[in-house]
PDB file of C-alpha atoms in Angstrom:
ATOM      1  CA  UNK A   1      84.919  89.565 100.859  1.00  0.00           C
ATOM      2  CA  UNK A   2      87.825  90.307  98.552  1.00  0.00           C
ATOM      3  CA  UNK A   3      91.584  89.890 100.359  1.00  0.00           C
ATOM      4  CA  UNK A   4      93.285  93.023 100.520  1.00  0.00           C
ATOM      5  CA  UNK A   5      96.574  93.860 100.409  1.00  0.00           C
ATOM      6  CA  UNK A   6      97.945  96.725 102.185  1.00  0.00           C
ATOM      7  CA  UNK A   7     101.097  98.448 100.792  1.00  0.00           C
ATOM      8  CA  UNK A   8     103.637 100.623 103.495  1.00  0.00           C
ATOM      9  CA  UNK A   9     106.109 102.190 101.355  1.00  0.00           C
ATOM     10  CA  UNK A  10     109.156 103.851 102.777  1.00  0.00           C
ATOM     11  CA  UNK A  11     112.651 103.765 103.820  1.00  0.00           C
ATOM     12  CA  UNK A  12     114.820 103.284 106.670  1.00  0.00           C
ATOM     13  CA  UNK A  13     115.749 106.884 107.120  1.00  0.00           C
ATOM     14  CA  UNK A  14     112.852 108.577 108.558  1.00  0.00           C
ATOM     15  CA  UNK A  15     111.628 111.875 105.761  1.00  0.00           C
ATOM     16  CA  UNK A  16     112.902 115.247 107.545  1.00  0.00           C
ATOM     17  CA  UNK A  17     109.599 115.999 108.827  1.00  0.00           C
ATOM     18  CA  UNK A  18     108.679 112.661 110.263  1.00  0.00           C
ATOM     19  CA  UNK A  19     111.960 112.192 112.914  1.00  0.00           C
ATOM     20  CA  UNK A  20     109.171 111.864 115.757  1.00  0.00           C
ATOM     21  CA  UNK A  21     107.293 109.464 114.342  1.00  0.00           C
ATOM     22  CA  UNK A  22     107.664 105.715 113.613  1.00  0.00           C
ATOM     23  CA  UNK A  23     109.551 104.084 111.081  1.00  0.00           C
ATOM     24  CA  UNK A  24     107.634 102.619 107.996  1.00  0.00           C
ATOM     25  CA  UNK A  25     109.020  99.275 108.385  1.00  0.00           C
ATOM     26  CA  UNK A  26     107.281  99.927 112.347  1.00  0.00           C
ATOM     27  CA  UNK A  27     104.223 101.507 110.958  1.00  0.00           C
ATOM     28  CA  UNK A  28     104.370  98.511 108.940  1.00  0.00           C
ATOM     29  CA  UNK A  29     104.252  95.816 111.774  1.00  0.00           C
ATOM     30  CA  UNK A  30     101.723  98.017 113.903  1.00  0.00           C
ATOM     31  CA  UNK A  31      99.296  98.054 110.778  1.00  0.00           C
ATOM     32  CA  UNK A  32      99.562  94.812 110.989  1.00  0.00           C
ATOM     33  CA  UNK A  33      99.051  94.138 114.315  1.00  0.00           C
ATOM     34  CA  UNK A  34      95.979  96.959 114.885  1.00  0.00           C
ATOM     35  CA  UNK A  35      93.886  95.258 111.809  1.00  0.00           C
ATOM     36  CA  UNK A  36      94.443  91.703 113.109  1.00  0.00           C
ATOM     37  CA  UNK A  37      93.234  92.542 116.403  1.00  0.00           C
ATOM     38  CA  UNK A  38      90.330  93.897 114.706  1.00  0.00           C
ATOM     39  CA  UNK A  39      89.316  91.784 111.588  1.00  0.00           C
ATOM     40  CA  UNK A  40      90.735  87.880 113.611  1.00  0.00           C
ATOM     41  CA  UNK A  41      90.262  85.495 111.242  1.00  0.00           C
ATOM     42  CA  UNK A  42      90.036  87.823 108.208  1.00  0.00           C
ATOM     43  CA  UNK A  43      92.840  87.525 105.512  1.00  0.00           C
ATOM     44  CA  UNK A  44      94.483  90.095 104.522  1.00  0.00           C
ATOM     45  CA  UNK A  45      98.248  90.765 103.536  1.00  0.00           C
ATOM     46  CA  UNK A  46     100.710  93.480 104.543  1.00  0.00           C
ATOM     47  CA  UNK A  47     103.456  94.481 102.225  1.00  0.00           C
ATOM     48  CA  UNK A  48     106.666  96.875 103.214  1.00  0.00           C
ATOM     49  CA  UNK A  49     108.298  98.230 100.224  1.00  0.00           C
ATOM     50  CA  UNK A  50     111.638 100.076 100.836  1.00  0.00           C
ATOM     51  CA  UNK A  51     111.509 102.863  98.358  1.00  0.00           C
ATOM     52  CA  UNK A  52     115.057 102.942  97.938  1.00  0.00           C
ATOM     53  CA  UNK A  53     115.557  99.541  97.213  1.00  0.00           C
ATOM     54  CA  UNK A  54     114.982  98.016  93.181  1.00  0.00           C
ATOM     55  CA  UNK A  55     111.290  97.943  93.005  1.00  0.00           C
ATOM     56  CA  UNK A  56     108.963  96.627  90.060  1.00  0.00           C
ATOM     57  CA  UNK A  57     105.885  97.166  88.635  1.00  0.00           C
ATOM     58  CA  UNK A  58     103.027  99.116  90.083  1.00  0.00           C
ATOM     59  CA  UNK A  59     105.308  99.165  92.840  1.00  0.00           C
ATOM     60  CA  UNK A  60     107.536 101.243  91.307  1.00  0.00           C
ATOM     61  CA  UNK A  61     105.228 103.418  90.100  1.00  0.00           C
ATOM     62  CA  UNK A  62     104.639 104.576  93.575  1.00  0.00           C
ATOM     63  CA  UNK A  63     108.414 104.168  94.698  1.00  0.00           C
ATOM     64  CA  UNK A  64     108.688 106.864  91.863  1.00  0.00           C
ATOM     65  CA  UNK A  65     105.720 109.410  92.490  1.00  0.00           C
ATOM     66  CA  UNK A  66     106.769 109.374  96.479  1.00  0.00           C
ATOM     67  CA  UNK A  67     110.164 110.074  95.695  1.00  0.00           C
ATOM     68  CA  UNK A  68     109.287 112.405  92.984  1.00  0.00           C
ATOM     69  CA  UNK A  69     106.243 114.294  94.770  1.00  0.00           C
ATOM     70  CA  UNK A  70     108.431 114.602  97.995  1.00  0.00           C
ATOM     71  CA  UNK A  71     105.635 112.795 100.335  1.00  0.00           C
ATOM     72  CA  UNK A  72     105.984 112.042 103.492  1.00  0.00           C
ATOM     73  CA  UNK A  73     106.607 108.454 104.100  1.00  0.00           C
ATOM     74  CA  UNK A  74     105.143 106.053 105.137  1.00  0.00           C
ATOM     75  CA  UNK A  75     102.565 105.987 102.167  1.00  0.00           C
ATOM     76  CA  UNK A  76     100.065 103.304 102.871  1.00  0.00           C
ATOM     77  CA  UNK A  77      98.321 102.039  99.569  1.00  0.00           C
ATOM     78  CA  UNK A  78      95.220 100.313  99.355  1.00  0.00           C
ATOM     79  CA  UNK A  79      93.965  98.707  95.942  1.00  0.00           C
ATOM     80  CA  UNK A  80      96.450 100.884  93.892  1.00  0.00           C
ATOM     81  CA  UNK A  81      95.494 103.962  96.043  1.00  0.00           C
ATOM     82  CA  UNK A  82      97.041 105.838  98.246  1.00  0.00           C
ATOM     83  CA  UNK A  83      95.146 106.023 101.190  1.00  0.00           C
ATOM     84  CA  UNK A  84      97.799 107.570 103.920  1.00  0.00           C
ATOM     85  CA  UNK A  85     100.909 109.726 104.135  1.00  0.00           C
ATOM     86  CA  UNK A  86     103.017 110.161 106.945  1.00  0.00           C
ATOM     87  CA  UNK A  87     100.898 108.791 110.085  1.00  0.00           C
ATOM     88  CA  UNK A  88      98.093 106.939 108.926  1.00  0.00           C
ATOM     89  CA  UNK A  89      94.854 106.773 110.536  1.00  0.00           C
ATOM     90  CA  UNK A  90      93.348 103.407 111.349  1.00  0.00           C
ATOM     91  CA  UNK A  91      89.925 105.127 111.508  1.00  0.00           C
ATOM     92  CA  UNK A  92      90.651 105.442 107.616  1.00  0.00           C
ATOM     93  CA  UNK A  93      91.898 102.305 106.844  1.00  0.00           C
ATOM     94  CA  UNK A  94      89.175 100.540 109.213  1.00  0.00           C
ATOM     95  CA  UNK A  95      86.512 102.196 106.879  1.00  0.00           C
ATOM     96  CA  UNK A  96      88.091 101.004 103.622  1.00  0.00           C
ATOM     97  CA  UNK A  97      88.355  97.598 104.560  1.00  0.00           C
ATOM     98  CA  UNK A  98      85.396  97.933 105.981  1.00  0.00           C
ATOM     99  CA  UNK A  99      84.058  98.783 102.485  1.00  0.00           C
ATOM    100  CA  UNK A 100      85.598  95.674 101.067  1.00  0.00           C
ATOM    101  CA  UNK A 101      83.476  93.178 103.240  1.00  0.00           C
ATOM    102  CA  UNK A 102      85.837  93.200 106.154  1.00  0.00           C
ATOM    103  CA  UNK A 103      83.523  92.299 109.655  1.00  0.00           C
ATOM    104  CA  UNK A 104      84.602  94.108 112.940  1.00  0.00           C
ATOM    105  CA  UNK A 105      84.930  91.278 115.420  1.00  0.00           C
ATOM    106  CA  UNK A 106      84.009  93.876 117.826  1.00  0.00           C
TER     107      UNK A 106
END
């Protein structure tokens, strides 16, 4: 099994069209918590990026291209690809964790 790490990029002001739902920095810590409950024991890392703040890197290649594209944020980034925009779906992230050797303790 490879260790992931899971990217939530966004800002503290919410995009127009995403006032209802939860911040990134929340998404963030509810990723976190939904996939530990699921995959105990499993290591795996979860990484908030403000998009407004100095960024580097591959980092701020995506900063740039959400910014740029006008997505709605949160973007959740898996293995350099975006996987999620707006309100991501665990079922989706489940399956590609799931795909990099990840057990369901269920």
């Amino acid at each position: 099994m490879k260790q992931i790490t899971i990217k939530v990029f966004g800002g503290e002001q919410k995009c127009a069209s995403c006032v209802n739902l939860p911040s990134s920095k929340e998404t963030a810590e509810w990723l976190e918590a939904a996939i530990s409950r699921k995959y105990p024991d499993q290591l795996f890392t979860i990484e908030y990026i403000d998009i407004f703040s100095p960024v580097e890197g591959e980092n701020q290649k995506f900063a740039n291209q959400i910014v740029e594209e006008d997505l709605f944020y949160p973007v959740v980034v898996i293995n350099e690809e975006i996987v999620a925009e707006g309100n991501p779906r665990l079922k989706d992230i489940y399956a590609i964790m799931e795909l990099n050797g990840y057990k369901d303790a269920g």
